[in-house]
PDB file of C-alpha atoms in Angstrom:
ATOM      1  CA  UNK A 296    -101.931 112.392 -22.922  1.00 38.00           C
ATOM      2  CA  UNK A 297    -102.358 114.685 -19.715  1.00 35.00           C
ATOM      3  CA  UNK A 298    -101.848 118.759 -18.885  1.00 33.00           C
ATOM      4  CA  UNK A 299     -99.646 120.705 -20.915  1.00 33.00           C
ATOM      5  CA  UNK A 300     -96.640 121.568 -18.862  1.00 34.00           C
ATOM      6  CA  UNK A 301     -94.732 123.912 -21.193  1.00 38.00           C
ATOM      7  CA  UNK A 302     -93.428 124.031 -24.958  1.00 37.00           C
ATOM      8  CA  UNK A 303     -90.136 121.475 -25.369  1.00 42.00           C
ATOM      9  CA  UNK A 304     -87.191 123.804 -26.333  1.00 45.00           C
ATOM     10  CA  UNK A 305     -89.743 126.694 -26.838  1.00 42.00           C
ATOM     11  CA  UNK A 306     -91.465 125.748 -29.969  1.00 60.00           C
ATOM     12  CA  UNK A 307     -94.981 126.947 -30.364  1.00 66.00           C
ATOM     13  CA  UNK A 308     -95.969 123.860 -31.688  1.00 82.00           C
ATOM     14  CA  UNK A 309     -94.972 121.195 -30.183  1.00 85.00           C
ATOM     15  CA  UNK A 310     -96.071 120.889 -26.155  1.00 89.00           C
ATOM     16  CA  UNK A 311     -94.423 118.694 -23.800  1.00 90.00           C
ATOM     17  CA  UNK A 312     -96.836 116.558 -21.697  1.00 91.00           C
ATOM     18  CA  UNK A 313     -94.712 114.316 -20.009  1.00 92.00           C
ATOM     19  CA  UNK A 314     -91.465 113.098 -19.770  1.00 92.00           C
ATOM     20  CA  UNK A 315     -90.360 109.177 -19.185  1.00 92.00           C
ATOM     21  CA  UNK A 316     -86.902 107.453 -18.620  1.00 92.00           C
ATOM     22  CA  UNK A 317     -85.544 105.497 -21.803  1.00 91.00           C
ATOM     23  CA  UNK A 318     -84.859 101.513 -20.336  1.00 90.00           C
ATOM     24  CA  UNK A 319     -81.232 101.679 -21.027  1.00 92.00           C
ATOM     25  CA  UNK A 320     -78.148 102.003 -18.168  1.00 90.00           C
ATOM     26  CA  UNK A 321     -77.911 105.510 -16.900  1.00 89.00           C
ATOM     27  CA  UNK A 322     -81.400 105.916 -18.469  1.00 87.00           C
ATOM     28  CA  UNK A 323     -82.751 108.002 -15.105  1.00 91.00           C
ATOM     29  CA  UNK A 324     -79.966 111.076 -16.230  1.00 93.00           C
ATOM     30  CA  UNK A 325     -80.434 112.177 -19.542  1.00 91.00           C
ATOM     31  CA  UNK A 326     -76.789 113.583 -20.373  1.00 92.00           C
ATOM     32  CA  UNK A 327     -76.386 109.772 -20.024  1.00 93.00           C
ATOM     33  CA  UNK A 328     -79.323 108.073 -20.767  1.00 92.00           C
ATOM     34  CA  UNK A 329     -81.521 110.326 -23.294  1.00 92.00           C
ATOM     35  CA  UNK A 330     -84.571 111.631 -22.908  1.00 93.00           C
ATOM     36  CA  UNK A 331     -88.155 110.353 -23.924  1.00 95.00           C
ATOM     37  CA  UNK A 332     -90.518 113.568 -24.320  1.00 94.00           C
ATOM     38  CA  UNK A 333     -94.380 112.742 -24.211  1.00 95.00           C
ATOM     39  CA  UNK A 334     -95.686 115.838 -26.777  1.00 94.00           C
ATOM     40  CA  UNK A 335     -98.384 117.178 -28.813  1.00 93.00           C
ATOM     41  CA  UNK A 336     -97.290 118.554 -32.295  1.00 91.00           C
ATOM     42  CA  UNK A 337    -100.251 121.281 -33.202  1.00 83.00           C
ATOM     43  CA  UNK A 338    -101.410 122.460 -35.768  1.00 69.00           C
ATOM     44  CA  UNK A 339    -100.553 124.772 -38.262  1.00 68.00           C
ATOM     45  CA  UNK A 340    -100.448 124.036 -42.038  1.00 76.00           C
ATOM     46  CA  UNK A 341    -101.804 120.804 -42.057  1.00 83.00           C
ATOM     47  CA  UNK A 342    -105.149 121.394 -39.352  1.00 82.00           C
ATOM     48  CA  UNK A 343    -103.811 118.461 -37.246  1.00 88.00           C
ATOM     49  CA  UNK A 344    -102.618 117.770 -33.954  1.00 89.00           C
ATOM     50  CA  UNK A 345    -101.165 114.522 -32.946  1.00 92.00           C
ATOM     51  CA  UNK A 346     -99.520 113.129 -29.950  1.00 93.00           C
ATOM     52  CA  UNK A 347     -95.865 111.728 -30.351  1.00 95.00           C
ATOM     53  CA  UNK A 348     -93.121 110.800 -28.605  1.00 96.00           C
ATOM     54  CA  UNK A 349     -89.581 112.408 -29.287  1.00 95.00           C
ATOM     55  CA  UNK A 350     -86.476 110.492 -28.229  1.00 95.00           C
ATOM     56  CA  UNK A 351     -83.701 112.976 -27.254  1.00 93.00           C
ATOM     57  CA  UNK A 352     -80.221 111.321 -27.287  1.00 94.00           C
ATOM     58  CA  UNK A 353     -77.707 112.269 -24.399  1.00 93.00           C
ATOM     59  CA  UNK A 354     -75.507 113.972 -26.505  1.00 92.00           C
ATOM     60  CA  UNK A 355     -78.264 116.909 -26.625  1.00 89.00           C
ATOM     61  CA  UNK A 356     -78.104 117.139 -22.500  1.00 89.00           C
ATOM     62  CA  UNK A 357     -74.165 117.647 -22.744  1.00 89.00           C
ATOM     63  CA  UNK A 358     -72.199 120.478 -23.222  1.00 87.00           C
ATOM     64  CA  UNK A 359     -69.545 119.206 -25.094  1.00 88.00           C
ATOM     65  CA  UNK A 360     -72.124 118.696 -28.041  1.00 89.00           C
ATOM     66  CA  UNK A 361     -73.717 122.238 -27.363  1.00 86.00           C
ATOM     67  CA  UNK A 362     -72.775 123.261 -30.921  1.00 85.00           C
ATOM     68  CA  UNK A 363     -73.939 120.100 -32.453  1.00 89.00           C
ATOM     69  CA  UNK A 364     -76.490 119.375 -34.565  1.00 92.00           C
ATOM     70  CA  UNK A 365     -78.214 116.087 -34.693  1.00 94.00           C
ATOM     71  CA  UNK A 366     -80.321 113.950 -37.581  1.00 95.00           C
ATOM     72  CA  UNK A 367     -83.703 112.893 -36.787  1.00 95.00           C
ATOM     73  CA  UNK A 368     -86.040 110.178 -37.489  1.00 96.00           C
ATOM     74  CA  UNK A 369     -89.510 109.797 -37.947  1.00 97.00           C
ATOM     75  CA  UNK A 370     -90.810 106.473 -36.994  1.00 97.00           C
ATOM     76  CA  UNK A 371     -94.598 105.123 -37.910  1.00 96.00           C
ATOM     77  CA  UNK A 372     -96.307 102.720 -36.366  1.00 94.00           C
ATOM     78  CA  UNK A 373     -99.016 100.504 -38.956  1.00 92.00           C
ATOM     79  CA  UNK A 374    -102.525 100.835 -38.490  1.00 90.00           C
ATOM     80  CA  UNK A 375    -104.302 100.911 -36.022  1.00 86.00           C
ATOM     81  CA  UNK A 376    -100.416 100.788 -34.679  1.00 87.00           C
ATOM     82  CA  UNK A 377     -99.649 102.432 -30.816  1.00 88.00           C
ATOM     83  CA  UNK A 378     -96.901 104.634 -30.572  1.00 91.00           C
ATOM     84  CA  UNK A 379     -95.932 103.145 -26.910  1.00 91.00           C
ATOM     85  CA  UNK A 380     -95.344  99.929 -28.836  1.00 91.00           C
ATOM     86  CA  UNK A 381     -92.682 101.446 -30.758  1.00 93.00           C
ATOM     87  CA  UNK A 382     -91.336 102.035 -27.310  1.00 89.00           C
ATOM     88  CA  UNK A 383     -91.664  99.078 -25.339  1.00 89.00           C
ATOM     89  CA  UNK A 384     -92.929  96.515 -27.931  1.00 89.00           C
ATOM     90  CA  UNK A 385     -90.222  97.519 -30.938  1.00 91.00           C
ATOM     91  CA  UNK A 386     -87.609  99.039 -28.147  1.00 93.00           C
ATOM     92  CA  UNK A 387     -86.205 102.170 -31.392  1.00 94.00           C
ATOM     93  CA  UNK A 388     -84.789 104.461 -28.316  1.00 94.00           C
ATOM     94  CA  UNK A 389     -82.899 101.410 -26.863  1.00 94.00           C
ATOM     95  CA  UNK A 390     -82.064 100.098 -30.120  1.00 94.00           C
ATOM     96  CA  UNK A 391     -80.632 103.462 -31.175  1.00 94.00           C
ATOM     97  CA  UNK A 392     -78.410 103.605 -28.372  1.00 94.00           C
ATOM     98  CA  UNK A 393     -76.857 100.245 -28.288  1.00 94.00           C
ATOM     99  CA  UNK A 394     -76.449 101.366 -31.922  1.00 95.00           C
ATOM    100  CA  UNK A 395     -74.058 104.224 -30.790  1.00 94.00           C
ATOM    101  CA  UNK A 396     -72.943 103.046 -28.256  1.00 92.00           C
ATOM    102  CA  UNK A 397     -71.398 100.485 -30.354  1.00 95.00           C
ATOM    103  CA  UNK A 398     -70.225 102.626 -32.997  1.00 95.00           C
ATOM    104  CA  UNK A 399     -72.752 101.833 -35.873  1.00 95.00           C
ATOM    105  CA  UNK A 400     -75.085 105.005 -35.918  1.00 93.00           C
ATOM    106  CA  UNK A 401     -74.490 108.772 -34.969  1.00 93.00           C
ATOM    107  CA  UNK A 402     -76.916 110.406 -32.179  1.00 94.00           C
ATOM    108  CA  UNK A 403     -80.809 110.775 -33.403  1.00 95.00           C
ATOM    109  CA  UNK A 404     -83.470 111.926 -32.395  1.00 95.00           C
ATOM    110  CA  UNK A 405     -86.346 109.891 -33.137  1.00 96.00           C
ATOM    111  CA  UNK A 406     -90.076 111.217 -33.828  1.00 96.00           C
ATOM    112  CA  UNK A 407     -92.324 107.993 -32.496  1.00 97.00           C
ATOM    113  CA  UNK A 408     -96.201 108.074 -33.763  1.00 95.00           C
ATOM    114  CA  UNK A 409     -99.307 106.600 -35.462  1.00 93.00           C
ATOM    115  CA  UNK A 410     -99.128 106.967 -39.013  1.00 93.00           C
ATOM    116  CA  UNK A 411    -102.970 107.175 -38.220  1.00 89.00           C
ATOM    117  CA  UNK A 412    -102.167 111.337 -36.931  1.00 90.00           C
ATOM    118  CA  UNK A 413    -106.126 111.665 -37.366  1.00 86.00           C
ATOM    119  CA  UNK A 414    -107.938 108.702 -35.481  1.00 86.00           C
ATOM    120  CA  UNK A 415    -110.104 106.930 -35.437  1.00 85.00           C
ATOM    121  CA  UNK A 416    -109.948 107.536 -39.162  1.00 84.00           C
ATOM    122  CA  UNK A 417    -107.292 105.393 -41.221  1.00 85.00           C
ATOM    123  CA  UNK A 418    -106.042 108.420 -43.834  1.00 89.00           C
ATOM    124  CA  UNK A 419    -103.358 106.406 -45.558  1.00 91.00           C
ATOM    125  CA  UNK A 420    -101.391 109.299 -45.501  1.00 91.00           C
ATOM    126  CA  UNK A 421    -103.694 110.441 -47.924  1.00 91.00           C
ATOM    127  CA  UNK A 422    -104.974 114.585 -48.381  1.00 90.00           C
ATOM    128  CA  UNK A 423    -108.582 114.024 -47.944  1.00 90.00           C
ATOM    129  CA  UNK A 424    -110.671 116.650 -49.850  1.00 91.00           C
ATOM    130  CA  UNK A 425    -112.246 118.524 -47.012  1.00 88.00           C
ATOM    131  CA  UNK A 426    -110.748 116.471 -44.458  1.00 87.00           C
ATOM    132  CA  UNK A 427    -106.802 115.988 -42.734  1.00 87.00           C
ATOM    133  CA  UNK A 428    -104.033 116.996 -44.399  1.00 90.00           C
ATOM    134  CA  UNK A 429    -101.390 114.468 -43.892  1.00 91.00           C
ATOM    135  CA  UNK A 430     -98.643 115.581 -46.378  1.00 89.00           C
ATOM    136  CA  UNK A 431     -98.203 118.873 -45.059  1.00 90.00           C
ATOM    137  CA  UNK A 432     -98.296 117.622 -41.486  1.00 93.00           C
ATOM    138  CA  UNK A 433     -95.152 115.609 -41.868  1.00 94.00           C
ATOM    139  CA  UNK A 434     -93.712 117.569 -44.658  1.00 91.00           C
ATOM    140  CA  UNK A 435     -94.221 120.754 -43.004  1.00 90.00           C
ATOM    141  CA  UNK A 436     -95.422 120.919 -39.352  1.00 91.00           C
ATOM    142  CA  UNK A 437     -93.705 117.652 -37.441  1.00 93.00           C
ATOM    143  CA  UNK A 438     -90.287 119.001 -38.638  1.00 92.00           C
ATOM    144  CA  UNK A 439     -90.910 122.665 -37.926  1.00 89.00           C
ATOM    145  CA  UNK A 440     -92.018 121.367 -34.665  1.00 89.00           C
ATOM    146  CA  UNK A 441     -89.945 118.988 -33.846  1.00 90.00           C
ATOM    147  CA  UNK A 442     -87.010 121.667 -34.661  1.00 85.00           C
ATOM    148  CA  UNK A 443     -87.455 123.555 -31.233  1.00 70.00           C
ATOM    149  CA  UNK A 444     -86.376 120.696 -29.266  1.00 65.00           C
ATOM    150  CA  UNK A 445     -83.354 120.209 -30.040  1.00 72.00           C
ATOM    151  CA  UNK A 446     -80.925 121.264 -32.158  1.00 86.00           C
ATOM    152  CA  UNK A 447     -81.583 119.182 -35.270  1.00 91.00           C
ATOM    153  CA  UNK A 448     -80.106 119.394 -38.618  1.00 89.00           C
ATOM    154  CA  UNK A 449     -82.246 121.302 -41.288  1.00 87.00           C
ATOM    155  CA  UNK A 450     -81.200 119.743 -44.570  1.00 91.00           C
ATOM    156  CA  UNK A 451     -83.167 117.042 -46.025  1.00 93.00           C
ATOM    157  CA  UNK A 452     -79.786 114.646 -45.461  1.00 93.00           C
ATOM    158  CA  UNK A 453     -80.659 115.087 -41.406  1.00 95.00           C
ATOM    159  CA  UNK A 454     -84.079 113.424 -42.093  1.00 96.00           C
ATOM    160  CA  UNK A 455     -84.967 110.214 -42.643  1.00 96.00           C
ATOM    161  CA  UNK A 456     -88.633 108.234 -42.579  1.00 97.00           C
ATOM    162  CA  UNK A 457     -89.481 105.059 -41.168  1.00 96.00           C
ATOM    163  CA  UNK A 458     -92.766 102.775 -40.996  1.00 95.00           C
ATOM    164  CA  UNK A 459     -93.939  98.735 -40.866  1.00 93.00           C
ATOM    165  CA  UNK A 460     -97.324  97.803 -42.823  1.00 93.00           C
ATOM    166  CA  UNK A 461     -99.505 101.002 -43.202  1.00 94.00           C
ATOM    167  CA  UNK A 462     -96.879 103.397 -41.582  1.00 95.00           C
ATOM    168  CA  UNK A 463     -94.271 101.828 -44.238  1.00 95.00           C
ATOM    169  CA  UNK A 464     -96.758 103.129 -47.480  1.00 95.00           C
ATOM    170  CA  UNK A 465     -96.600 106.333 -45.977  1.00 95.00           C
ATOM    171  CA  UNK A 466     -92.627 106.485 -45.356  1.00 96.00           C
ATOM    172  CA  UNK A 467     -91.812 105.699 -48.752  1.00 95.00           C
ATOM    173  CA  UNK A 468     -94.799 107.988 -50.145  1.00 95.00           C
ATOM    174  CA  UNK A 469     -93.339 110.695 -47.779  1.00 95.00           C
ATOM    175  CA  UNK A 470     -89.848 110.093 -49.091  1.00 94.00           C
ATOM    176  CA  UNK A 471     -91.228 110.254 -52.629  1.00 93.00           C
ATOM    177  CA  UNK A 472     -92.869 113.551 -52.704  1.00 93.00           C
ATOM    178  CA  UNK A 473     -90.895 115.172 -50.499  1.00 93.00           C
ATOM    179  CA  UNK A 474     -87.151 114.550 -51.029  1.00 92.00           C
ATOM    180  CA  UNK A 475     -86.773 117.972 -50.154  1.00 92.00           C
ATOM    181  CA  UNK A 476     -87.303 117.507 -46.675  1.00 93.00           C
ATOM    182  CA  UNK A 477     -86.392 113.600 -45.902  1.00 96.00           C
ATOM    183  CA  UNK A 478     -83.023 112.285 -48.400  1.00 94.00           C
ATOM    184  CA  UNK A 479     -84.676 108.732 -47.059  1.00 94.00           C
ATOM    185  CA  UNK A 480     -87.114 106.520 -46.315  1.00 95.00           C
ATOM    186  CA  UNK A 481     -87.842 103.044 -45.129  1.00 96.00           C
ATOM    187  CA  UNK A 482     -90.849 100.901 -45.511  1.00 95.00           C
ATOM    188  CA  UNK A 483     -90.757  97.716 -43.967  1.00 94.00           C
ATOM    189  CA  UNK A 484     -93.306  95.089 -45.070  1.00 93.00           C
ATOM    190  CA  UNK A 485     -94.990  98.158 -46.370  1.00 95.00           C
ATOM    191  CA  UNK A 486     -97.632  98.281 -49.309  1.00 93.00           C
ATOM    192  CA  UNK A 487     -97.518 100.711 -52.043  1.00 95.00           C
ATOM    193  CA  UNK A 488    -101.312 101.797 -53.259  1.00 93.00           C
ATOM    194  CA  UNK A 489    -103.701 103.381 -50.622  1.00 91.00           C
ATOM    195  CA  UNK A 490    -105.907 100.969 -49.098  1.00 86.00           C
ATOM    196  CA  UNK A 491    -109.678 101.547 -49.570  1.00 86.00           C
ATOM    197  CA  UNK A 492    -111.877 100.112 -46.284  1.00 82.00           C
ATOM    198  CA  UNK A 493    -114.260 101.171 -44.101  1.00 84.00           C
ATOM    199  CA  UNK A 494    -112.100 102.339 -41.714  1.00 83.00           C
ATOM    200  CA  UNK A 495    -110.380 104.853 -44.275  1.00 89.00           C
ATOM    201  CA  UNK A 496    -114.084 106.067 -45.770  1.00 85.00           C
ATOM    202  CA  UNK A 497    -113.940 108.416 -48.624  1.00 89.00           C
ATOM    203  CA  UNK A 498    -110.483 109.441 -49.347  1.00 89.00           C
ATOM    204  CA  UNK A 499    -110.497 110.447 -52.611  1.00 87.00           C
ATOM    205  CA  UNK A 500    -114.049 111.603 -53.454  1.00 86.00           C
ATOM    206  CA  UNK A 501    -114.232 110.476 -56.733  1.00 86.00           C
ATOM    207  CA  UNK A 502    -111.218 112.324 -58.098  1.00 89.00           C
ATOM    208  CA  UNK A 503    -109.045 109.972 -59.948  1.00 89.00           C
ATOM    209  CA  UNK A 504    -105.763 112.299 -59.798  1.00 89.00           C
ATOM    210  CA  UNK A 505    -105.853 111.938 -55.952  1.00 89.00           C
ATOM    211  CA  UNK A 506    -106.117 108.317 -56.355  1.00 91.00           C
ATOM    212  CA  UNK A 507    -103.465 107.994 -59.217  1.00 91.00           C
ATOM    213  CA  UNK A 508    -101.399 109.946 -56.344  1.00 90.00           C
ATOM    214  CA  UNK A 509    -101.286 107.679 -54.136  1.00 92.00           C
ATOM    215  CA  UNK A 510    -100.194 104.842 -56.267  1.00 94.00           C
ATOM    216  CA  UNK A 511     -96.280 104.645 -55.627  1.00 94.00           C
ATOM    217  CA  UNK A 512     -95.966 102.414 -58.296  1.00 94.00           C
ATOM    218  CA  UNK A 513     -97.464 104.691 -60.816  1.00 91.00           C
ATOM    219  CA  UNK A 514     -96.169 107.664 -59.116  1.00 91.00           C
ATOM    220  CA  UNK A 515     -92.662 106.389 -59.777  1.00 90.00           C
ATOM    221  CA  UNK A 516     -93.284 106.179 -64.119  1.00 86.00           C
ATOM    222  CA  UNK A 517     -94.675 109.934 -63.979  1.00 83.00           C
ATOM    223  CA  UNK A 518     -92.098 111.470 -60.968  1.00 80.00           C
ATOM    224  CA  UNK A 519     -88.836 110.069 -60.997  1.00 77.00           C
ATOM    225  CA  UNK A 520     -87.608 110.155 -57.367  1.00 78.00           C
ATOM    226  CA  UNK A 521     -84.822 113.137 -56.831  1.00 76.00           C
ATOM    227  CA  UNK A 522     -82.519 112.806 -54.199  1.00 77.00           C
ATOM    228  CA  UNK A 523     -84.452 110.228 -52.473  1.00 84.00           C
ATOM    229  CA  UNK A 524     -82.945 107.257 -51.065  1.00 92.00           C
ATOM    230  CA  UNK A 525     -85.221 103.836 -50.294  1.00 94.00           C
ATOM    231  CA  UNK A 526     -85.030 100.415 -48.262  1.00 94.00           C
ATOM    232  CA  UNK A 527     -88.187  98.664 -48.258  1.00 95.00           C
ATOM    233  CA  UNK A 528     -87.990  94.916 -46.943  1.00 93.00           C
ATOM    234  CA  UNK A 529     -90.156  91.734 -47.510  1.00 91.00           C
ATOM    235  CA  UNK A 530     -89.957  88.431 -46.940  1.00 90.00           C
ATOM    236  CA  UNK A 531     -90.072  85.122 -49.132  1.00 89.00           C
ATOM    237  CA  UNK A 532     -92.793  83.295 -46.602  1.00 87.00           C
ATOM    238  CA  UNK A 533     -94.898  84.963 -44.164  1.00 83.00           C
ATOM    239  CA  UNK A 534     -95.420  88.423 -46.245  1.00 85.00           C
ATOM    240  CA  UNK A 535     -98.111  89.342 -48.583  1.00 87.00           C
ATOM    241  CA  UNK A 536     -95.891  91.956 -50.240  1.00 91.00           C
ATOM    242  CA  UNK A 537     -93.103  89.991 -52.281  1.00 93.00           C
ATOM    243  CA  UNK A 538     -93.888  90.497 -55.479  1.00 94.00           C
ATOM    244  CA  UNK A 539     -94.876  94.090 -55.659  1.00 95.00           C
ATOM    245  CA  UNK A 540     -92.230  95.024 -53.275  1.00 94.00           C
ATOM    246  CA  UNK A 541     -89.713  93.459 -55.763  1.00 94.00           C
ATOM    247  CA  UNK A 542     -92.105  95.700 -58.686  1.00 94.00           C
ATOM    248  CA  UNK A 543     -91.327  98.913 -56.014  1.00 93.00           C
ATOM    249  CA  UNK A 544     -87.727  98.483 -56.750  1.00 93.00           C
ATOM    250  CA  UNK A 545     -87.124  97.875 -60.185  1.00 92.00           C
ATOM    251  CA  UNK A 546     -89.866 101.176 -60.824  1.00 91.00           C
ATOM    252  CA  UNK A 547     -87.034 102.872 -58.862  1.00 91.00           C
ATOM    253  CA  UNK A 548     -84.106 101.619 -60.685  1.00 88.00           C
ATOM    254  CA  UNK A 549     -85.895 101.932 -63.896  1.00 87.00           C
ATOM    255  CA  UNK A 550     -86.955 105.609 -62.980  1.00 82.00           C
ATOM    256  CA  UNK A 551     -83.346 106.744 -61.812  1.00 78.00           C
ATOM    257  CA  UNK A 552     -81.642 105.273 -65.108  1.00 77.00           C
ATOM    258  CA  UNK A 553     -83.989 106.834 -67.117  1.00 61.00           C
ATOM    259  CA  UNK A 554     -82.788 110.171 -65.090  1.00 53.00           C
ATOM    260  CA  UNK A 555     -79.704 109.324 -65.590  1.00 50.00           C
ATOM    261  CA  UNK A 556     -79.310 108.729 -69.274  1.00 43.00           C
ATOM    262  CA  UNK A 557     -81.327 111.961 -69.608  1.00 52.00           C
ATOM    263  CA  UNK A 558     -78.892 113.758 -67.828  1.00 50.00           C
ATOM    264  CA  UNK A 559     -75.913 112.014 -70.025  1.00 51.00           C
ATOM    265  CA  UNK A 560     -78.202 113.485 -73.418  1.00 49.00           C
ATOM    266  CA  UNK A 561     -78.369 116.545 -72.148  1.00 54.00           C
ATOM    267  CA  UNK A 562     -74.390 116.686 -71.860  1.00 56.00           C
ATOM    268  CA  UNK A 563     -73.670 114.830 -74.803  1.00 54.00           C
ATOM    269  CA  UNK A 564     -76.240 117.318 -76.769  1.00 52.00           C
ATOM    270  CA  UNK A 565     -74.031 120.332 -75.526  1.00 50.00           C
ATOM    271  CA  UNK A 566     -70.993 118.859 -76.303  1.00 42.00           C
ATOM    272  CA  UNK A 567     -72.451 118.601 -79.734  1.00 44.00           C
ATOM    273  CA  UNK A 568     -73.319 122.153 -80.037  1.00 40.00           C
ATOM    274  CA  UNK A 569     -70.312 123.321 -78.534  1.00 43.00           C
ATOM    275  CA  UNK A 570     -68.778 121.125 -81.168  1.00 43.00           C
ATOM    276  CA  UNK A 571     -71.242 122.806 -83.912  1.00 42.00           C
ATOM    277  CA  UNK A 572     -72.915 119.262 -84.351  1.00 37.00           C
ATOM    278  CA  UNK A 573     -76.103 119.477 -82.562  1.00 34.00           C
ATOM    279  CA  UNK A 574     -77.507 116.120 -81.609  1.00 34.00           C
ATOM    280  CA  UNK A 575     -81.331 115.568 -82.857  1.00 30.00           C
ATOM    281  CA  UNK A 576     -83.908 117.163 -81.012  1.00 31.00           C
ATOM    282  CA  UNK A 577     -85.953 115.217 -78.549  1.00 32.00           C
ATOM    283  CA  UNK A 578     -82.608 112.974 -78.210  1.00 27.00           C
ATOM    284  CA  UNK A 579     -82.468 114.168 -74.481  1.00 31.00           C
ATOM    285  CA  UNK A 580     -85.993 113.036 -73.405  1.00 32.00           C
ATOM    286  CA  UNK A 581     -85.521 109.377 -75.106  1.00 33.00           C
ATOM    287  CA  UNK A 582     -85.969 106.651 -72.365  1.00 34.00           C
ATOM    288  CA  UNK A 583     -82.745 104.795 -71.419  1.00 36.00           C
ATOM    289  CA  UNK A 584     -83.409 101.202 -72.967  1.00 37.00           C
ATOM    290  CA  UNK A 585     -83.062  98.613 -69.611  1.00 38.00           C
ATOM    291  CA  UNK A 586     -81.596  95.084 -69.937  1.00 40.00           C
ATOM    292  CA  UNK A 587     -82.624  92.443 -67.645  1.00 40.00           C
ATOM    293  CA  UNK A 588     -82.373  92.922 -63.819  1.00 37.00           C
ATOM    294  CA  UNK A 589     -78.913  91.310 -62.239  1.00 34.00           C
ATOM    295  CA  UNK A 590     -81.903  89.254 -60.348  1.00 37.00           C
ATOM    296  CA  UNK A 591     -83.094  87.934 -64.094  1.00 39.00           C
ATOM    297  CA  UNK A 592     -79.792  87.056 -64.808  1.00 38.00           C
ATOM    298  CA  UNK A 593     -78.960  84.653 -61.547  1.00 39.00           C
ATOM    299  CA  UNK A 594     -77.282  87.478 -60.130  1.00 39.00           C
ATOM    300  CA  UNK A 595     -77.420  88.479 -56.075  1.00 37.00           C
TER     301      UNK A 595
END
C-alpha cells in the first residue's frame, strides 16, 4: 500500500496511505470531484488490519455541508476479489456520483475492500476459533474507523452493506447479526452457507454451533431479522444461486410475519387483560400460519 502519511480526519485507526483522483469531471478538486483515500483500518477489537479504499463525496470538502452528516457504504469485493476493481473494473465512486448528480441518491461515502480482510486466507466472514475475527472487524472497528474521516452518520439507518459472490454472503450475514449497526444489506449473486475449501481451511474446528452460524438460511428460523432491510439478486440463466436465493427470501418473509403476528398476540393478549379476559397462555409465541407466496399464486 506504501508509507503512512498521517491518520485521515485524525482517527487512530484508520491511516491514510495515499490519495487518488475519482474519474469523474472536476474529479482533480475534491469540493467538486470527491475524494478517493488509499487507507489502512487497524486493529483493535477484531486483531485485523486491512487495506481499503474510502470514497469521500464533495459535499464533505464544502463548507456549505460543514454541519452535515453523510451515510456510508461498505462495499465487498468476492473472493479472491481486488478492491481496485471495485474502482476501475465496477466504477461505485463514479456510479455514486452520476447517481447524485442526477438526483437518485444522497452523498455517501463508500468503504471499498476484500471481503477476504485476512489474506491469503478465505474466512467467509466467519470468527475462526483462534484465528481472525471478522464480525467484530466490520461490526465494530471499520465503522469506528471509518468515523474519523468524515462526518458520517452514527445510526444504523446511515449504514448500509454491499457484496457480489463471497462478499454478498457476508453483506447479508453482516446485515443479519448486526442490524444494530447496518439497517441494510445487499448481496448480489451472493450464497448463503459458508463455503468449506482449501483455501478457507479450518473454520469451524469441529464446533457445530459455529457452523449452524453461518447458515443464513437456518439463522433466519432461530433469529428473526430486526430492523434489517435485504436485496439480494439472482438471475434465471447464468447463476448458480436461483433457487436458494428465492429460499433466502421467503425465510425472511416467513421470519418477519411470524414477528409480526407475535407482536399483534402480544397486543391482542393485553387488550384481553385490560378487558379482564386474558387470552390463553402461550397464544403470543404461536407461529403465524403462511398461505402460499404471491409467486405460488401467478402473482409478480
Amino acid at each position: 500500500m506504501g508509507v503512512v502519511t498521517d491518520h485521515a480526519g485524525g482517527s487512530r485507526h484508520l491511516a491514510r496511505v495515499g490519495t487518488q483522483h475519482p474519474d469523474v469531471p472536476g474529479g482533480r478538486v475534491p469540493a467538486v470531484g470527491g475524494r478517493i483515500d488509499e487507507v489502512v483500518i487497524s486493529r483493535r477489537t477484531s486483531g485485523i488490519e486491512s487495506p481499503a479504499y474510502v470514497h469521500l463525496p464533495p459535499e464533505c470538502s464544502q463548507g456549505a455541508h460543514a454541519g452535515r452528516t453523510f451515510p456510508a457504504a461498505v462495499v465487498l469485493t468476492g473472493y479472491p476479489g481486488s478492491a481496485e476493481n471495485l474502482l476501475k473494473g465496477l466504477r461505485h465512486p463514479q456510479a455514486a456520483h452520476d447517481l447524485v448528480k442526477a438526483g437518485k441518491a444522497r452523498p455517501m461515502i463508500l468503504v471499498m475492500l476484500r471481503s477476504a480482510v485476512a489474506p491469503p486466507r478465505h474466512t467467509e466472514c466467519v470468527d475462526v476459533p483462534g484465528g481472525p475475527q471478522t464480525r467484530p472487524f466490520f461490526a465494530k472497528d471499520l465503522p469506528e474507523a471509518v468515523a474519523g474521516s468524515c462526518r458520517v452518520g452514527e445510526k444504523a439507518r446511515d449504514w448500509g452493506v454491499i457484496g457480489n459472490s463471497t462478499g454478498g454472503y457476508c453483506a447479508s450475514k453482516i446485515g443479519l447479526y448486526h442490524s444494530d449497526r447496518y439497517a441494510a444489506s445487499a448481496g448480489l449473486s451472493a450464497h448463503y452457507r459458508a463455503a468449506e475449501a482449501p483455501t478457507t481451511g479450518d473454520l469451524f474446528h469441529g464446533r457445530r454451533e459455529l457452523r449452524d452460524r453461518a447458515d443464513l438460511m437456518g439463522t433466519l428460523e432461530n433469529r428473526p431479522p430486526s430492523g434489517s432491510s435485504f436485496l439480494v439478486t439472482t438471475s434465471r440463466r447464468g447463476e448458480g444461486n436461483l433457487g436458494s436465493t428465492m429460499e433466502f427470501i421467503e425465510k425472511v418473509k416467513a421470519a418477519r410475519e411470524g414477528v409480526l403476528h407475535r407482536a399483534r398476540q402480544r397486543r391482542a393478549q393485553r387488550h384481553d387483560l385490560a378487558a379482564g379476559d386474558p387470552a390463553r397462555p402461550g397464544m403470543a409465541e404461536r407461529p403465524a400460519r403462511r398461505g402460499p407466496s404471491p409467486a405460488a399464486r401467478g402473482e409478480d
